Coordinates of C-alpha atoms in Angstrom, one line a residue:
A1 CA 68.0 123.8 89.4
A2 CA 69.3 124.1 92.8
P3 CA 69.4 127.6 93.9
A4 CA 73.1 128.4 94.3
S5 CA 72.9 129.6 97.5
L6 CA 71.8 125.3 98.5
L7 CA 75.8 124.7 96.5
A8 CA 77.1 127.3 98.7
L9 CA 75.2 125.5 102.3
A10 CA 76.7 122.0 100.7
V11 CA 80.2 123.1 100.1
A12 CA 80.7 124.9 103.9
L13 CA 79.2 122.1 105.2
R14 CA 81.2 119.2 103.8
T15 CA 84.3 121.4 104.1
L16 CA 83.5 121.6 107.4
N17 CA 82.6 117.5 107.5
C18 CA 86.6 116.7 105.8
F19 CA 88.2 118.9 108.7
L20 CA 85.5 116.9 111.1
V21 CA 87.1 113.6 109.5
Q22 CA 90.4 112.8 111.6
T23 CA 90.4 108.7 111.5
S24 CA 91.4 106.0 109.5
F25 CA 88.5 103.7 108.5
V26 CA 90.0 101.6 105.7
P27 CA 93.8 101.2 104.0
D28 CA 92.4 101.6 100.7
E29 CA 91.7 104.9 101.0
H30 CA 95.4 105.2 101.3
W31 CA 96.9 102.5 99.8
Q32 CA 94.5 102.5 96.8
A33 CA 94.4 106.7 96.3
L34 CA 97.0 108.2 97.9
E35 CA 100.3 105.9 97.6
V36 CA 99.8 105.3 93.9
A37 CA 99.2 108.8 93.3
H38 CA 102.2 109.6 95.9
R39 CA 104.0 107.5 93.5
M40 CA 102.8 108.2 90.2
V41 CA 104.4 111.7 90.8
F42 CA 107.2 111.8 92.9
N43 CA 108.7 108.0 92.1
S44 CA 111.1 109.7 89.6
S45 CA 110.5 106.2 87.4
E46 CA 106.6 106.9 87.5
A47 CA 107.0 109.9 87.4
F48 CA 108.9 109.9 83.7
R49 CA 105.4 108.5 82.4
F50 CA 103.0 110.5 84.4
T51 CA 104.5 114.0 82.4
C52 CA 106.0 112.0 79.9
S53 CA 109.2 114.5 80.3
L54 CA 112.3 114.1 82.7
I55 CA 112.0 115.9 86.1
L56 CA 115.3 116.4 87.9
N57 CA 115.3 116.5 91.9
I58 CA 112.9 113.5 92.1
H59 CA 113.8 111.1 94.8
N60 CA 112.8 107.8 93.9
Y61 CA 110.4 106.3 96.5
G62 CA 107.0 104.9 97.1
Y63 CA 105.0 101.5 97.2
L64 CA 102.4 99.4 95.3
T65 CA 100.7 96.7 97.0
W66 CA 99.9 93.0 95.3
E67 CA 96.9 94.5 93.6
W68 CA 98.4 96.6 91.9
A69 CA 101.4 93.9 90.9
N70 CA 98.9 91.6 89.2
R71 CA 97.1 94.5 87.9
L72 CA 93.7 94.4 89.9
R73 CA 93.6 97.7 89.7
G74 CA 93.2 101.1 87.1
Y75 CA 94.7 103.8 87.6
L76 CA 92.0 106.4 86.4
H77 CA 91.2 107.3 90.2
P78 CA 94.3 108.1 91.4
L79 CA 95.3 110.0 88.6
I80 CA 93.0 112.0 90.0
F81 CA 94.5 113.0 93.1
A82 CA 98.2 112.9 91.2
S83 CA 96.9 115.6 89.4
I84 CA 96.5 117.2 92.5
Y85 CA 100.1 116.1 93.5
K86 CA 101.3 117.5 90.2
A87 CA 100.4 121.1 90.2
L88 CA 101.5 121.6 94.1
Q89 CA 104.5 120.3 92.9
L90 CA 104.7 123.1 90.4
L91 CA 103.3 125.3 92.2
G92 CA 105.5 124.3 95.0
K93 CA 103.5 123.5 97.4
D94 CA 104.3 120.1 98.2
D95 CA 103.7 120.2 101.6
V96 CA 102.7 117.4 103.4
Q97 CA 99.8 118.9 105.3
L98 CA 99.0 120.2 101.8
L99 CA 99.5 116.3 100.4
I100 CA 97.8 115.2 102.8
W101 CA 94.4 117.5 103.4
V102 CA 93.9 118.7 99.4
P103 CA 91.9 115.3 97.8
R104 CA 90.1 115.3 101.0
L105 CA 89.3 118.3 100.2
A106 CA 88.7 118.4 96.2
Q107 CA 86.6 114.9 97.6
A108 CA 84.6 117.2 100.3
V109 CA 83.5 119.9 97.2
L110 CA 82.9 116.7 94.6
A111 CA 80.4 115.6 97.7
A112 CA 79.1 118.9 97.8
F113 CA 78.5 118.8 93.9
A114 CA 77.0 114.5 93.9
D115 CA 74.1 116.1 97.3
V116 CA 72.8 118.7 95.3
K117 CA 72.7 116.8 92.1
L118 CA 70.1 114.2 94.7
Y119 CA 68.3 117.5 95.9
S120 CA 67.6 118.6 92.5
F121 CA 66.6 115.2 91.3
V122 CA 64.1 114.6 93.6
Q123 CA 62.7 118.2 92.5
H124 CA 62.3 117.0 89.1
L125 CA 60.9 113.8 90.4
E126 CA 58.6 114.8 93.3
N127 CA 58.6 119.0 93.9
G128 CA 60.7 121.6 95.9
E129 CA 60.3 120.5 99.7
T130 CA 60.2 116.2 98.8
A131 CA 63.4 118.0 97.6
K132 CA 64.1 119.5 100.7
C133 CA 63.9 116.6 103.1
V134 CA 65.7 114.6 101.0
F135 CA 69.2 116.9 101.2
F136 CA 68.1 117.1 104.6
C137 CA 68.3 113.9 105.8
Q138 CA 71.1 113.5 103.3
L139 CA 73.5 115.6 105.2
C140 CA 72.9 114.6 108.6
S141 CA 73.2 110.0 107.4
W142 CA 76.5 109.6 110.1
F143 CA 77.7 107.5 107.6
T144 CA 78.0 109.6 104.8
W145 CA 79.6 111.8 106.7
Y146 CA 82.4 109.5 107.7
S147 CA 82.9 107.9 104.2
C148 CA 81.9 111.7 101.7
T149 CA 84.8 113.3 102.0
R150 CA 87.9 110.0 102.1
T151 CA 89.7 109.2 98.8
L152 CA 87.9 105.7 98.9
S153 CA 86.6 104.1 95.3
N154 CA 83.9 104.0 97.1
T155 CA 83.2 106.9 97.6
M156 CA 83.9 108.1 93.8
E157 CA 81.4 105.4 93.0
T158 CA 79.0 107.0 95.0
I159 CA 79.5 109.8 94.2
L160 CA 79.8 109.2 90.1
T161 CA 76.2 107.1 90.7
I162 CA 74.8 110.4 92.4
F163 CA 75.4 112.2 89.6
A164 CA 74.5 110.0 87.2
L165 CA 70.9 109.2 89.1
S166 CA 70.7 112.7 88.3
Y167 CA 69.8 111.9 84.4
Y168 CA 68.6 109.2 84.7
P169 CA 64.9 108.8 82.8
I170 CA 63.3 108.0 85.6
K171 CA 59.9 107.7 84.5
G172 CA 57.1 110.7 85.2
S173 CA 60.7 112.4 85.4
K174 CA 60.2 115.9 84.0
M175 CA 63.8 115.1 83.3
G176 CA 66.7 112.3 81.6
N177 CA 69.4 112.5 79.2
S178 CA 70.9 109.0 78.2
C179 CA 73.8 109.7 77.0
K180 CA 74.8 111.5 80.3
Y181 CA 73.7 108.9 82.3
L182 CA 75.4 105.9 80.7
A183 CA 78.6 107.9 80.3
L184 CA 78.3 108.4 83.8
V185 CA 77.5 105.0 85.0
A186 CA 80.3 103.8 82.6
L187 CA 82.8 106.1 84.6
A188 CA 81.4 105.1 88.3
T189 CA 82.4 101.2 86.8
V190 CA 86.0 102.3 85.4
V191 CA 86.7 103.5 88.6
R192 CA 85.5 100.5 90.4
P193 CA 83.6 97.8 88.4
T194 CA 81.0 96.9 91.1
A195 CA 79.4 100.3 90.0
V196 CA 77.6 98.3 87.6
I197 CA 75.6 96.0 90.2
P198 CA 73.1 98.7 91.6
W199 CA 72.9 100.0 88.0
M200 CA 71.9 97.0 86.5
P201 CA 68.2 97.1 87.4
L202 CA 67.9 100.8 86.1
V203 CA 69.2 100.3 83.3
F204 CA 67.3 97.2 82.0
S205 CA 64.2 99.0 83.8
H206 CA 64.9 102.0 81.3
F207 CA 65.6 99.7 78.7
L208 CA 62.3 98.2 78.9
Q209 CA 60.2 102.0 78.8
E210 CA 62.4 102.9 76.0
Q211 CA 60.6 103.3 73.0
R212 CA 63.5 103.8 71.4
K213 CA 65.0 101.0 71.9
A214 CA 68.0 100.9 69.0
D215 CA 68.9 104.2 69.3
L216 CA 69.5 103.9 73.5
L217 CA 72.0 100.4 72.4
Q218 CA 72.9 103.5 69.4
N219 CA 73.9 106.1 72.6
C220 CA 75.2 103.2 75.2
I221 CA 78.4 101.6 72.4
P222 CA 80.0 104.3 71.4
V223 CA 79.5 106.1 75.4
G224 CA 80.8 102.7 76.6
L225 CA 83.5 101.9 74.0
V226 CA 84.8 106.2 74.8
T227 CA 85.0 105.3 78.5
V228 CA 86.7 101.7 78.4
G229 CA 89.6 103.0 75.7
T230 CA 90.5 105.5 77.7
S231 CA 90.2 104.0 80.5
L232 CA 92.3 101.3 78.5
I233 CA 95.2 104.0 77.2
I234 CA 95.9 105.3 81.3
D235 CA 96.6 101.5 82.5
R236 CA 98.5 101.0 79.1
V237 CA 100.6 104.0 79.8
F238 CA 101.0 103.3 83.4
F239 CA 101.7 99.5 83.1
G240 CA 103.5 99.9 80.1
E241 CA 101.0 96.8 79.0
W242 CA 97.6 96.6 77.8
V243 CA 95.5 95.6 81.1
L244 CA 91.9 96.1 81.2
V245 CA 91.7 95.3 85.3
Q246 CA 87.5 95.6 85.5
L247 CA 88.2 92.4 84.1
N248 CA 90.7 91.0 86.7
F249 CA 88.8 92.9 89.5
L250 CA 85.4 91.1 89.2
K251 CA 87.7 87.4 88.3
F252 CA 90.0 87.7 91.2
N253 CA 86.4 88.9 93.6
V254 CA 83.5 87.6 92.0
L255 CA 84.9 84.1 89.7
Q256 CA 87.4 83.2 92.4
N257 CA 86.2 84.6 95.4
L258 CA 89.7 85.6 96.6
G259 CA 88.5 88.8 98.9
T260 CA 87.0 85.5 102.2
F261 CA 91.0 86.3 102.8
Y262 CA 90.4 89.0 104.0
G263 CA 87.6 87.2 106.5
S264 CA 84.0 85.9 105.3
H265 CA 80.2 86.4 107.0
P266 CA 77.3 84.5 107.3
W267 CA 75.2 85.5 103.8
H268 CA 72.5 87.7 106.0
W269 CA 74.9 90.0 107.7
Y270 CA 74.0 93.4 105.1
F271 CA 70.4 92.5 105.8
T272 CA 71.0 91.9 109.7
Q273 CA 74.4 94.4 110.7
G274 CA 75.5 96.4 106.9
L275 CA 72.4 98.3 106.1
P276 CA 71.1 98.6 109.4
V277 CA 74.3 100.5 110.6
I278 CA 74.5 102.6 108.1
L279 CA 71.5 103.5 108.0
G280 CA 72.0 104.2 111.3
T281 CA 68.9 106.1 112.8
H282 CA 67.8 106.6 109.3
L283 CA 66.1 102.7 109.3
P284 CA 62.1 103.5 110.1
F285 CA 62.5 107.1 108.1
F286 CA 63.9 104.5 105.2
I287 CA 60.9 101.7 105.6
H288 CA 57.7 103.8 106.5
G289 CA 59.1 105.5 103.1
C290 CA 59.7 103.0 101.1
V291 CA 55.6 101.7 101.8
L292 CA 54.9 105.4 101.2
A293 CA 56.6 105.6 98.1
P294 CA 55.0 106.6 94.6
K295 CA 55.0 103.3 91.9
R296 CA 57.9 105.5 90.5
S297 CA 60.3 105.4 93.3
R298 CA 59.7 101.4 93.2
V299 CA 63.2 101.1 90.5
L300 CA 65.2 102.3 93.1
L301 CA 64.2 100.4 95.6
M302 CA 64.8 97.6 93.8
A303 CA 68.0 99.1 92.8
V304 CA 68.7 98.9 96.8
I305 CA 67.0 95.3 97.5
W306 CA 69.0 93.8 94.0
T307 CA 72.6 95.4 95.4
V308 CA 72.4 93.7 99.0
L309 CA 71.2 90.4 97.3
V310 CA 74.1 90.4 95.2
Y311 CA 77.0 91.7 97.6
S312 CA 75.1 88.7 100.0
T313 CA 76.0 86.0 97.6
L314 CA 80.3 87.2 98.2
S315 CA 81.5 85.9 101.4
H316 CA 83.9 89.0 102.1
K317 CA 81.6 91.8 103.5
E318 CA 82.5 95.4 104.4
F319 CA 80.2 98.3 104.9
R320 CA 81.6 100.6 102.4
F321 CA 80.6 98.2 99.6
I322 CA 76.5 99.1 99.7
Y323 CA 77.4 102.7 99.9
P324 CA 76.6 103.7 96.5
V325 CA 73.5 102.6 97.9
L326 CA 72.9 105.2 100.2
P327 CA 71.9 107.7 98.3
F328 CA 69.1 105.6 97.0
C329 CA 67.7 105.5 100.0
M330 CA 67.6 108.7 101.3
V331 CA 65.1 109.6 98.5
F332 CA 63.0 107.1 100.6
C333 CA 63.6 108.8 104.4
G334 CA 62.4 112.0 102.6
Y335 CA 59.3 110.5 101.1
S336 CA 58.6 109.5 104.6
L337 CA 59.8 112.9 106.4
K338 CA 57.5 114.6 103.9
H339 CA 54.1 113.1 105.3
L340 CA 55.4 113.6 108.6
K341 CA 53.6 116.3 109.2
A342 CA 52.3 117.0 112.7
W343 CA 55.8 115.3 113.6
K344 CA 58.0 116.4 111.3
K345 CA 59.8 119.3 113.8
S346 CA 60.6 116.0 116.6
A347 CA 61.2 113.9 113.9
V348 CA 63.8 116.3 112.5
S349 CA 65.7 117.2 115.9
F350 CA 65.6 113.4 116.5
L351 CA 67.6 113.1 112.7
L352 CA 70.0 115.5 113.9
L353 CA 71.0 114.6 117.3
S354 CA 71.3 111.2 116.8
N355 CA 73.2 111.3 113.9
L356 CA 75.3 113.9 115.1
I357 CA 76.5 111.5 118.2
P358 CA 78.2 108.8 115.7
A359 CA 79.5 111.0 113.4
L360 CA 81.6 113.0 115.9
Y361 CA 82.4 110.3 117.4
T362 CA 83.7 108.3 114.8
G363 CA 85.3 111.0 112.6
L364 CA 87.4 112.2 115.7
V365 CA 87.8 110.0 118.4
H366 CA 87.4 105.4 116.9
Q367 CA 90.9 104.5 115.4
R368 CA 92.7 108.1 115.2
G369 CA 95.6 106.7 116.4
T370 CA 97.0 105.3 112.8
L371 CA 96.8 108.8 111.3
D372 CA 97.8 110.5 114.7
V373 CA 101.5 108.7 114.1
M374 CA 102.0 109.4 111.0
S375 CA 103.2 113.3 112.5
H376 CA 105.8 111.8 114.8
I377 CA 107.1 109.8 112.1
Q378 CA 107.2 112.6 109.6
Q379 CA 109.7 114.9 112.1
L380 CA 112.6 112.2 111.1
C381 CA 112.9 114.1 107.8
S382 CA 113.1 117.0 109.0
N383 CA 115.7 115.9 111.2
S384 CA 119.7 115.6 110.3
A385 CA 119.4 112.2 111.7
R386 CA 117.3 110.8 108.4
S387 CA 119.8 108.7 106.4
Q388 CA 120.5 106.5 109.9
A389 CA 116.5 107.0 110.0
F390 CA 115.0 103.4 109.5
V391 CA 111.2 102.9 110.8
F392 CA 109.5 99.5 110.5
I393 CA 105.8 98.9 111.8
L394 CA 105.1 96.5 113.4
M395 CA 101.2 96.6 113.2
P396 CA 98.4 94.7 110.7
C397 CA 100.1 94.9 107.2
H398 CA 98.5 98.8 105.7
S399 CA 96.8 100.1 109.3
T400 CA 99.2 103.0 109.0
P401 CA 99.2 105.6 105.5
F402 CA 102.3 105.2 104.1
Y403 CA 104.8 107.9 101.8
S404 CA 101.4 109.9 100.4
H405 CA 101.5 111.0 104.1
V406 CA 105.6 111.5 105.0
H407 CA 106.9 112.9 102.4
C408 CA 110.3 112.2 102.4
P409 CA 112.7 109.0 101.1
L410 CA 112.7 107.4 104.6
K411 CA 113.3 104.2 104.7
M412 CA 110.2 102.6 106.3
R413 CA 109.1 98.4 106.7
F414 CA 105.8 97.3 107.3
L415 CA 104.7 93.7 107.7
E416 CA 103.7 92.4 104.6
C417 CA 100.0 90.3 103.6
P418 CA 99.6 89.5 100.0
P419 CA 96.9 86.9 99.4
D420 CA 98.5 83.6 97.3
L421 CA 97.6 83.7 93.8
T422 CA 99.5 80.2 93.1
G423 CA 97.1 78.4 94.8
N424 CA 99.9 76.7 97.1
E425 CA 97.5 75.2 100.0
S426 CA 100.0 75.7 103.2
Y427 CA 100.7 79.0 102.0
I428 CA 101.2 82.1 105.6
D429 CA 101.5 85.3 104.9
E430 CA 105.0 87.6 106.7
A431 CA 102.2 88.9 109.1
D432 CA 100.5 85.9 110.3
V433 CA 103.8 84.4 110.5
F434 CA 105.5 87.0 112.9
Y435 CA 102.5 87.6 114.7
S436 CA 102.1 83.4 115.6
N437 CA 105.8 84.4 117.2
P438 CA 106.6 88.2 117.6
L439 CA 110.0 87.8 119.8
G440 CA 110.8 84.6 117.7
W441 CA 110.9 86.2 114.0
L442 CA 112.5 89.4 115.2
N443 CA 115.5 88.0 116.7
K444 CA 115.9 85.5 113.4
E445 CA 115.1 89.2 111.7
F446 CA 117.3 90.7 113.6
Y447 CA 119.7 88.8 114.3
N448 CA 123.5 91.1 113.9
D449 CA 122.7 94.4 115.7
T450 CA 123.6 96.6 112.4
L451 CA 120.1 95.5 111.0
L452 CA 118.1 96.9 114.0
P453 CA 115.5 99.4 112.9
S454 CA 115.5 102.8 114.9
H455 CA 111.9 103.4 115.5
L456 CA 109.1 100.5 115.9
I457 CA 106.1 101.3 116.0
L458 CA 103.2 98.8 117.6
F459 CA 100.2 99.1 119.4
N460 CA 100.3 98.5 123.5
V461 CA 99.0 94.9 122.9
L462 CA 102.0 93.5 121.6
E463 CA 104.2 95.6 123.9
Q464 CA 104.0 92.2 126.7
E465 CA 105.3 90.2 124.4
I466 CA 108.4 91.7 122.8
S467 CA 110.0 93.2 125.5
S468 CA 112.6 91.5 125.9
F469 CA 114.3 92.2 122.5
L470 CA 113.2 95.8 123.2
T471 CA 114.8 96.0 127.1
L472 CA 118.0 94.0 125.0
R473 CA 118.1 95.4 121.8
G474 CA 118.0 99.1 123.9
Y475 CA 114.7 100.3 122.9
E476 CA 113.1 103.3 124.8
K477 CA 108.9 104.1 124.2
T478 CA 109.0 107.9 123.7
A479 CA 105.5 108.2 122.2
I480 CA 102.4 107.2 123.4
V481 CA 99.4 108.0 120.6
F482 CA 95.8 107.1 121.2
H483 CA 94.4 105.0 118.6
T484 CA 90.5 103.5 120.0
H485 CA 88.0 102.9 122.6
I486 CA 87.1 99.8 121.1
P487 CA 90.3 97.5 120.7
Q488 CA 90.1 94.2 119.0
G489 CA 92.7 91.0 118.3
R490 CA 96.1 93.0 117.4
V491 CA 94.9 96.1 117.3
G492 CA 95.1 97.8 120.5
S493 CA 93.4 101.4 123.0
H494 CA 96.5 102.6 122.1
I495 CA 100.0 102.7 119.5
Y496 CA 103.8 103.2 121.5
I497 CA 106.5 104.6 119.7
Y498 CA 109.9 103.6 120.5
R499 CA 113.2 104.6 119.2
R500 CA 116.8 102.6 120.1
K501 CA 119.3 104.6 122.2

C-alpha cells in the first residue's frame, strides 16, 4: 500500500489545485451536475422527493436542460453533490460560496485518492521506483490539473476508472480483485455510459486469461444487476417513472449521432489534436514509454488506442471525452522517466516547468469571465431590489452557471439551444435565431417596456450590434469583466454588464 505521507501530499496538492482553477471549461460541469443537484435540494417539489419529507422555507426555483427532459442523464452523479448541498442546508451553512467550493473540494479529495491508487497499482505491477515516476507524471500533467477538480461526469468517470484499474488483475501483477474492479467499472458506466469503452479490451483480456471463466461470469452478473438496479431505483425516484438512461444516452450519442448538433470534427482529430494536446509535453515520454514497456502493460496501450479509435468514429469530439485514458498514458510516461538514468533530473525539470505554465494559465486566466460575472449577479440577491431584478444573459447558451452560483430565486433567463429531436429539417434554436438578427430579436421580444430586463449580460463582440437598443431603452454599462485573450466567434474577450436606469 502507498504510504500515508503520499496521500497527505496528494490531498494537499489537489486542494491547492482546486483553488487555482477558477475558469470555466465546458457547460456540463455546472449544467449536468451542480444545477441539477441545486434543483434537487432547493426546489420544493424536488426536495420533497429527495428527503421524502416536506421541508418548509424552500424557494421554488431551478433549471434542468433538455437532456433531463429527454431522460438522457441519470441522477446518480448529481446525487453526490445534492448530498453535499443537503448537508450544508441542514447545518444552516448553505452560503453561496460554500455551495460553489465544497463540491469542488470533495472532487479534489477524490482526485488525490485516485492519484495514490495509480501509484499503488504501478507499485504492485512493477516496483516503487517506477510507481514514483508515474505518480510524478500524473501530478504534473497540465490537463489533469485543469480537469480533476471540476464537477464533470468525465472527471468522475476518470477517477472511478483509476480506482477500478488498481484492482484489475493484470498479468504478472501481485494483486487483483475481480469483484471490486467490476463493481467500479459498473459504477463508472452508470455515471457516464461511455466508461464502458476503455474497459472493453481490459475485460476481454481478463476473460481470456482467466482459468475459472464460469466463476468470473458468476461474479459479473450480480455486480452488474446490483449497480444497474441501484441506478434504476434512483432514476425512478427523481423522474417518477422507470427509465434506463444509459440506453437513451447511447442511442442519442451513438446510434442517432445527434451530438453533431454541438459541432463535428474530422475523423483524425483525436490523433492529430486531441491526444497530443491533453498529453502536452508528456507526449515524447509517452511514445518512448510505449516502446520500452514490458509485454504485460500492452493491454493498457491497447485500451488507449481502442478508446481513441472508437471516439474517432463519432463526429462530435471533445478533449474531455478521452480524459479517462490519460492516467493509462501516465503509466507509460513513468516507464520512460525511470529509464532516463542520466537525463532523469533534466526530464523532471522540463516536465515540471513546461506543464506549470499551461496549468496556471488555463486554470487562472483563460475563460474566467463567465464565472467572475456570477459574483455581480449574486449581489442582486442581498439587495432589497431583488423583486424588481430580472437578469437576461445574452450569450451563447449555457455560457455561465445558473442558480447553483447565485442561490436565490432571482428572475433569470438565457438564450436556449435544445436540439430538435423530431426530425424537423428547418429547425433553428433560440440562440441561433437571436444571433441571426440580435437587434430585431430584442425589439420584437421586448416590444413593451414593462417586459424589459433590469440587467443584460453580454460579450463585448455583441455590443456594437445592439447599441441602439441599449441607448433607447436607457441601459448603462456598470461593469466590465475580463474573459479570455483568445476571443472566438460569439465569445468575446470581455463581458459587459448593463443595468437599466
